[in-house]
Amino acid sequence: MKNGIYTLANDYVYHQLVALLNSIEANAGQDVPVCVIAYNDQLEKVRAEVASRKNVTLLEDPAIFAEWEEFSYDVWKSHKTAIQVWQEKGIPKFYRVGENRRYCAFDSRSEFDKFIYLDADTLVMQPLDFVFQQLDDYDFVVYDFQYKDPAHIYNLSSPRLLEIFSQERIESEIFCSGFYAAKKGLFPPAQREWLLSQLREGDADVLYMAAPNQSVLNYLRMKSNTSIYNFARNLPVDQSTGCSVTSDHFENINYILYDRGNKLTYLHYIGLSSKLFNRVCAGENIDFPYRDIFLHYRYLHEPDQRPNFTTKAKAYNAPPSIGKRIFRKLGLTARGK
């Protein structure tokens, strides 16, 4: 049995990928196998980074990608309006096509028997052995509080939703797709065909179009009744931790974050645009939650490359200046056109 970590990346999230890989190396172990799944073909920096690390590989298999992409396309074709809405917005095929490549981790041809998937905008804070161990008893293992916010998983206005899943399941089983552990071989072809038949018969109405892969993944797991364990729901209150950058009370001790004395498993910079990280790494002094933690891991092996900020930091969510607001209202850029 081979355990490992998957993530999904291209050159646009290069800085975040480096920070994630460094955090895994520093806090989970230098020899933990990691496979980077290619988000698309923009991979020049990613390929070089992967080549420099003995424990990291790159998955860019067109055959595996095509199979799962076609499955995802079939999923969304079963929805009454999704494809049309996206086409009208100029989105080819379906929204966020590259994100469905994370499903390749389930493929029987994939590298790891047990895996943990982490979005590129996460940082690992401790060894993950305890997560892998939980897969001995469950098919899915997660650690987040997404169950408190089902509106970002399913279309809550769909009358079909409570016909498929009970309110209790909705409020207890859903999870954020930025971190989850599972097993190779889940959702084999025959099961995928059955799931598609259910979606075509009306289940597709419950899918949440704004987060397509997160919604579909939750549906696949719940409809298949695969077992799930959520540390956030099962650990004693005084032992569980948060994981989201939106929590401002985490304590930084030697670049490890703690929640009321408990070490975080991972930190998810959810809701922060990759553009923000790229601008900061390019030298713009923009502050955002736990920025020093990100910069520490991003430049762990390249401290001389870390930006040296000399101006006063701007808040990442600061309102635009009066001048910019006026230009925007007039439909102009700062250059006047």
mmCIF file of N, CA and C in Angstrom, residues 127-208:
data_model
loop_
_atom_site.group_PDB
_atom_site.id
_atom_site.type_symbol
_atom_site.label_atom_id
_atom_site.label_comp_id
_atom_site.label_asym_id
_atom_site.label_seq_id
_atom_site.Cartn_x
_atom_site.Cartn_y
_atom_site.Cartn_z
ATOM 1 N N PRO A 127 2.528 16.315 10.801
ATOM 2 C CA PRO A 127 2.470 15.022 10.105
ATOM 3 C C PRO A 127 1.023 14.575 9.905
ATOM 4 N N LEU A 128 0.778 13.889 8.804
ATOM 5 C CA LEU A 128 -0.587 13.519 8.433
ATOM 6 C C LEU A 128 -0.863 12.040 8.595
ATOM 7 N N ASP A 129 -0.019 11.349 9.340
ATOM 8 C CA ASP A 129 -0.204 9.906 9.538
ATOM 9 C C ASP A 129 -1.571 9.583 10.128
ATOM 10 N N PHE A 130 -2.042 10.407 11.055
ATOM 11 C CA PHE A 130 -3.315 10.134 11.722
ATOM 12 C C PHE A 130 -4.483 10.204 10.744
ATOM 13 N N VAL A 131 -4.332 10.994 9.674
ATOM 14 C CA VAL A 131 -5.373 11.070 8.654
ATOM 15 C C VAL A 131 -5.374 9.790 7.819
ATOM 16 N N PHE A 132 -4.195 9.364 7.389
ATOM 17 C CA PHE A 132 -4.094 8.113 6.631
ATOM 18 C C PHE A 132 -4.621 6.926 7.448
ATOM 19 N N GLN A 133 -4.310 6.911 8.732
ATOM 20 C CA GLN A 133 -4.755 5.799 9.586
ATOM 21 C C GLN A 133 -6.278 5.707 9.629
ATOM 22 N N GLN A 134 -6.943 6.840 9.600
ATOM 23 C CA GLN A 134 -8.403 6.841 9.660
ATOM 24 C C GLN A 134 -9.011 6.206 8.412
ATOM 25 N N LEU A 135 -8.245 6.160 7.323
ATOM 26 C CA LEU A 135 -8.726 5.522 6.099
ATOM 27 C C LEU A 135 -8.775 4.002 6.210
ATOM 28 N N ASP A 136 -8.232 3.463 7.292
ATOM 29 C CA ASP A 136 -8.385 2.023 7.532
ATOM 30 C C ASP A 136 -9.843 1.672 7.795
ATOM 31 N N ASP A 137 -10.594 2.636 8.309
ATOM 32 C CA ASP A 137 -11.974 2.382 8.712
ATOM 33 C C ASP A 137 -13.010 3.150 7.897
ATOM 34 N N TYR A 138 -12.578 4.144 7.137
ATOM 35 C CA TYR A 138 -13.513 4.966 6.369
ATOM 36 C C TYR A 138 -12.986 5.167 4.948
ATOM 37 N N ASP A 139 -13.910 5.430 4.024
ATOM 38 C CA ASP A 139 -13.525 5.684 2.636
ATOM 39 C C ASP A 139 -13.114 7.131 2.404
ATOM 40 N N PHE A 140 -13.706 8.038 3.155
ATOM 41 C CA PHE A 140 -13.374 9.461 3.071
ATOM 42 C C PHE A 140 -13.052 9.970 4.465
ATOM 43 N N VAL A 141 -12.043 10.818 4.555
ATOM 44 C CA VAL A 141 -11.693 11.466 5.818
ATOM 45 C C VAL A 141 -11.493 12.950 5.528
ATOM 46 N N VAL A 142 -12.145 13.796 6.311
ATOM 47 C CA VAL A 142 -12.061 15.236 6.095
ATOM 48 C C VAL A 142 -11.830 15.925 7.439
ATOM 49 N N TYR A 143 -11.533 17.218 7.367
ATOM 50 C CA TYR A 143 -11.312 17.972 8.608
ATOM 51 C C TYR A 143 -11.657 19.436 8.334
ATOM 52 N N ASP A 144 -12.927 19.769 8.397
ATOM 53 C CA ASP A 144 -13.351 21.143 8.183
ATOM 54 C C ASP A 144 -14.770 21.328 8.700
ATOM 55 N N PHE A 145 -15.238 22.554 8.633
ATOM 56 C CA PHE A 145 -16.547 22.920 9.161
ATOM 57 C C PHE A 145 -17.511 23.347 8.051
ATOM 58 N N GLN A 146 -17.285 22.850 6.837
ATOM 59 C CA GLN A 146 -18.146 23.205 5.709
ATOM 60 C C GLN A 146 -19.597 22.796 5.940
ATOM 61 N N TYR A 147 -19.802 21.764 6.756
ATOM 62 C CA TYR A 147 -21.173 21.295 7.012
ATOM 63 C C TYR A 147 -22.062 22.382 7.611
ATOM 64 N N LYS A 148 -21.443 23.427 8.136
ATOM 65 C CA LYS A 148 -22.221 24.539 8.677
ATOM 66 C C LYS A 148 -22.707 25.487 7.577
ATOM 67 N N ASP A 149 -22.213 25.294 6.357
ATOM 68 C CA ASP A 149 -22.543 26.196 5.259
ATOM 69 C C ASP A 149 -22.853 25.401 3.994
ATOM 70 N N PRO A 150 -23.979 24.682 3.965
ATOM 71 C CA PRO A 150 -24.310 23.865 2.788
ATOM 72 C C PRO A 150 -24.620 24.676 1.547
ATOM 73 N N ALA A 151 -24.826 25.984 1.683
ATOM 74 C CA ALA A 151 -25.171 26.811 0.525
ATOM 75 C C ALA A 151 -24.047 26.887 -0.492
ATOM 76 N N HIS A 152 -22.826 26.554 -0.094
ATOM 77 C CA HIS A 152 -21.711 26.549 -1.035
ATOM 78 C C HIS A 152 -21.412 25.144 -1.547
ATOM 79 N N ILE A 153 -22.325 24.223 -1.277
ATOM 80 C CA ILE A 153 -22.193 22.848 -1.757
ATOM 81 C C ILE A 153 -23.354 22.478 -2.675
ATOM 82 N N TYR A 154 -24.557 22.799 -2.240
ATOM 83 C CA TYR A 154 -25.750 22.407 -2.998
ATOM 84 C C TYR A 154 -26.646 23.611 -3.270
ATOM 85 N N ASN A 155 -27.499 23.454 -4.254
ATOM 86 C CA ASN A 155 -28.540 24.424 -4.556
ATOM 87 C C ASN A 155 -29.667 24.219 -3.545
ATOM 88 N N LEU A 156 -29.666 25.019 -2.500
ATOM 89 C CA LEU A 156 -30.612 24.811 -1.404
ATOM 90 C C LEU A 156 -32.051 25.122 -1.803
ATOM 91 N N SER A 157 -32.239 25.805 -2.906
ATOM 92 C CA SER A 157 -33.601 26.114 -3.348
ATOM 93 C C SER A 157 -34.218 24.989 -4.175
ATOM 94 N N SER A 158 -33.442 23.959 -4.449
ATOM 95 C CA SER A 158 -33.958 22.844 -5.245
ATOM 96 C C SER A 158 -34.886 21.970 -4.401
ATOM 97 N N PRO A 159 -36.122 21.749 -4.846
ATOM 98 C CA PRO A 159 -37.032 20.855 -4.107
ATOM 99 C C PRO A 159 -36.548 19.410 -4.131
ATOM 100 N N ARG A 160 -35.644 19.131 -5.037
ATOM 101 C CA ARG A 160 -35.123 17.768 -5.163
ATOM 102 C C ARG A 160 -34.160 17.409 -4.022
ATOM 103 N N LEU A 161 -33.543 18.420 -3.431
ATOM 104 C CA LEU A 161 -32.464 18.167 -2.479
ATOM 105 C C LEU A 161 -32.885 17.280 -1.316
ATOM 106 N N LEU A 162 -33.982 17.640 -0.678
ATOM 107 C CA LEU A 162 -34.416 16.855 0.484
ATOM 108 C C LEU A 162 -35.093 15.547 0.087
ATOM 109 N N GLU A 163 -35.357 15.383 -1.210
ATOM 110 C CA GLU A 163 -35.842 14.086 -1.678
ATOM 111 C C GLU A 163 -34.679 13.094 -1.797
ATOM 112 N N ILE A 164 -33.484 13.627 -2.027
ATOM 113 C CA ILE A 164 -32.299 12.768 -2.189
ATOM 114 C C ILE A 164 -31.587 12.537 -0.863
ATOM 115 N N PHE A 165 -31.349 13.631 -0.140
ATOM 116 C CA PHE A 165 -30.585 13.565 1.103
ATOM 117 C C PHE A 165 -31.397 14.177 2.246
ATOM 118 N N SER A 166 -31.330 13.554 3.385
ATOM 119 C CA SER A 166 -32.027 14.086 4.552
ATOM 120 C C SER A 166 -31.341 15.358 5.033
ATOM 121 N N GLN A 167 -32.084 16.176 5.759
ATOM 122 C CA GLN A 167 -31.508 17.394 6.331
ATOM 123 C C GLN A 167 -30.359 17.060 7.259
ATOM 124 N N GLU A 168 -30.497 15.959 7.985
ATOM 125 C CA GLU A 168 -29.432 15.557 8.922
ATOM 126 C C GLU A 168 -28.149 15.230 8.172
ATOM 127 N N ARG A 169 -28.260 14.570 7.022
ATOM 128 C CA ARG A 169 -27.061 14.246 6.242
ATOM 129 C C ARG A 169 -26.435 15.514 5.673
ATOM 130 N N ILE A 170 -27.267 16.405 5.191
ATOM 131 C CA ILE A 170 -26.760 17.662 4.630
ATOM 132 C C ILE A 170 -25.999 18.447 5.681
ATOM 133 N N GLU A 171 -26.503 18.431 6.897
ATOM 134 C CA GLU A 171 -25.889 19.209 7.973
ATOM 135 C C GLU A 171 -24.722 18.505 8.644
ATOM 136 N N SER A 172 -24.398 17.291 8.204
ATOM 137 C CA SER A 172 -23.327 16.564 8.888
ATOM 138 C C SER A 172 -22.265 15.967 7.965
ATOM 139 N N GLU A 173 -22.575 15.779 6.683
ATOM 140 C CA GLU A 173 -21.665 15.019 5.835
ATOM 141 C C GLU A 173 -20.897 15.837 4.805
ATOM 142 N N ILE A 174 -21.329 17.038 4.495
ATOM 143 C CA ILE A 174 -20.657 17.778 3.432
ATOM 144 C C ILE A 174 -19.292 18.276 3.899
ATOM 145 N N PHE A 175 -18.420 18.541 2.927
ATOM 146 C CA PHE A 175 -17.051 18.932 3.253
ATOM 147 C C PHE A 175 -16.500 19.856 2.175
ATOM 148 N N CYS A 176 -15.451 20.565 2.516
ATOM 149 C CA CYS A 176 -14.748 21.441 1.593
ATOM 150 C C CYS A 176 -13.766 20.607 0.778
ATOM 151 N N SER A 177 -13.741 20.823 -0.528
ATOM 152 C CA SER A 177 -12.887 20.003 -1.389
ATOM 153 C C SER A 177 -11.431 20.464 -1.395
ATOM 154 N N GLY A 178 -11.070 21.388 -0.523
ATOM 155 C CA GLY A 178 -9.684 21.819 -0.429
ATOM 156 C C GLY A 178 -8.804 20.849 0.325
ATOM 157 N N PHE A 179 -9.419 19.965 1.110
ATOM 158 C CA PHE A 179 -8.676 18.950 1.873
ATOM 159 C C PHE A 179 -9.590 17.758 2.100
ATOM 160 N N TYR A 180 -9.153 16.605 1.626
ATOM 161 C CA TYR A 180 -9.872 15.374 1.940
ATOM 162 C C TYR A 180 -8.937 14.201 1.695
ATOM 163 N N ALA A 181 -9.200 13.122 2.380
ATOM 164 C CA ALA A 181 -8.442 11.888 2.187
ATOM 165 C C ALA A 181 -9.397 10.819 1.683
ATOM 166 N N ALA A 182 -8.898 9.965 0.799
ATOM 167 C CA ALA A 182 -9.755 8.920 0.231
ATOM 168 C C ALA A 182 -8.874 7.802 -0.323
ATOM 169 N N LYS A 183 -9.491 6.918 -1.112
ATOM 170 C CA LYS A 183 -8.799 5.729 -1.601
ATOM 171 C C LYS A 183 -8.899 5.612 -3.120
ATOM 172 N N LYS A 184 -7.869 5.061 -3.683
ATOM 173 C CA LYS A 184 -7.890 4.748 -5.104
ATOM 174 C C LYS A 184 -8.977 3.711 -5.385
ATOM 175 N N GLY A 185 -9.648 3.864 -6.514
ATOM 176 C CA GLY A 185 -10.651 2.884 -6.911
ATOM 177 C C GLY A 185 -12.071 3.251 -6.572
ATOM 178 N N LEU A 186 -12.261 4.314 -5.794
ATOM 179 C CA LEU A 186 -13.629 4.776 -5.541
ATOM 180 C C LEU A 186 -14.214 5.310 -6.855
ATOM 181 N N PHE A 187 -15.504 5.189 -7.020
ATOM 182 C CA PHE A 187 -16.225 5.647 -8.211
ATOM 183 C C PHE A 187 -15.704 4.990 -9.494
ATOM 184 N N PRO A 188 -15.712 3.648 -9.546
ATOM 185 C CA PRO A 188 -15.300 2.957 -10.774
ATOM 186 C C PRO A 188 -16.288 3.238 -11.906
ATOM 187 N N PRO A 189 -15.945 2.878 -13.150
ATOM 188 C CA PRO A 189 -16.783 3.236 -14.309
ATOM 189 C C PRO A 189 -18.251 2.855 -14.184
ATOM 190 N N ALA A 190 -18.539 1.647 -13.717
ATOM 191 C CA ALA A 190 -19.941 1.216 -13.617
ATOM 192 C C ALA A 190 -20.713 2.096 -12.640
ATOM 193 N N GLN A 191 -20.065 2.461 -11.542
ATOM 194 C CA GLN A 191 -20.733 3.321 -10.562
ATOM 195 C C GLN A 191 -20.924 4.726 -11.120
ATOM 196 N N ARG A 192 -19.959 5.207 -11.867
ATOM 197 C CA ARG A 192 -20.099 6.534 -12.475
ATOM 198 C C ARG A 192 -21.277 6.561 -13.442
ATOM 199 N N GLU A 193 -21.468 5.489 -14.183
ATOM 200 C CA GLU A 193 -22.602 5.430 -15.102
ATOM 201 C C GLU A 193 -23.923 5.462 -14.345
ATOM 202 N N TRP A 194 -23.984 4.764 -13.222
ATOM 203 C CA TRP A 194 -25.201 4.791 -12.407
ATOM 204 C C TRP A 194 -25.443 6.193 -11.847
ATOM 205 N N LEU A 195 -24.375 6.835 -11.382
ATOM 206 C CA LEU A 195 -24.513 8.189 -10.856
ATOM 207 C C LEU A 195 -24.994 9.156 -11.941
ATOM 208 N N LEU A 196 -24.466 8.999 -13.133
ATOM 209 C CA LEU A 196 -24.937 9.841 -14.245
ATOM 210 C C LEU A 196 -26.421 9.614 -14.524
ATOM 211 N N SER A 197 -26.858 8.366 -14.431
ATOM 212 C CA SER A 197 -28.287 8.086 -14.664
ATOM 213 C C SER A 197 -29.159 8.781 -13.626
ATOM 214 N N GLN A 198 -28.679 8.835 -12.397
ATOM 215 C CA GLN A 198 -29.426 9.519 -11.346
ATOM 216 C C GLN A 198 -29.463 11.026 -11.582
ATOM 217 N N LEU A 199 -28.354 11.569 -12.020
ATOM 218 C CA LEU A 199 -28.309 13.003 -12.316
ATOM 219 C C LEU A 199 -29.243 13.352 -13.458
ATOM 220 N N ARG A 200 -29.280 12.510 -14.470
ATOM 221 C CA ARG A 200 -30.145 12.757 -15.635
ATOM 222 C C ARG A 200 -31.618 12.648 -15.285
ATOM 223 N N GLU A 201 -31.917 11.904 -14.244
ATOM 224 C CA GLU A 201 -33.312 11.750 -13.825
ATOM 225 C C GLU A 201 -33.775 12.883 -12.922
ATOM 226 N N GLY A 202 -32.912 13.869 -12.700
ATOM 227 C CA GLY A 202 -33.331 15.043 -11.937
ATOM 228 C C GLY A 202 -32.411 15.453 -10.809
ATOM 229 N N ASP A 203 -31.495 14.573 -10.411
ATOM 230 C CA ASP A 203 -30.607 14.920 -9.294
ATOM 231 C C ASP A 203 -29.724 16.120 -9.606
ATOM 232 N N ALA A 204 -29.445 16.354 -10.891
ATOM 233 C CA ALA A 204 -28.529 17.437 -11.261
ATOM 234 C C ALA A 204 -29.016 18.799 -10.775
ATOM 235 N N ASP A 205 -30.290 18.920 -10.498
ATOM 236 C CA ASP A 205 -30.846 20.192 -10.040
ATOM 237 C C ASP A 205 -30.257 20.636 -8.708
ATOM 238 N N VAL A 206 -29.706 19.709 -7.932
ATOM 239 C CA VAL A 206 -29.187 20.063 -6.608
ATOM 240 C C VAL A 206 -27.759 20.583 -6.677
ATOM 241 N N LEU A 207 -27.091 20.465 -7.822
ATOM 242 C CA LEU A 207 -25.693 20.870 -7.926
ATOM 243 C C LEU A 207 -25.563 22.393 -7.859
ATOM 244 N N TYR A 208 -24.440 22.834 -7.282
ATOM 245 C CA TYR A 208 -24.171 24.254 -7.078
ATOM 246 C C TYR A 208 -23.180 24.710 -8.150
#
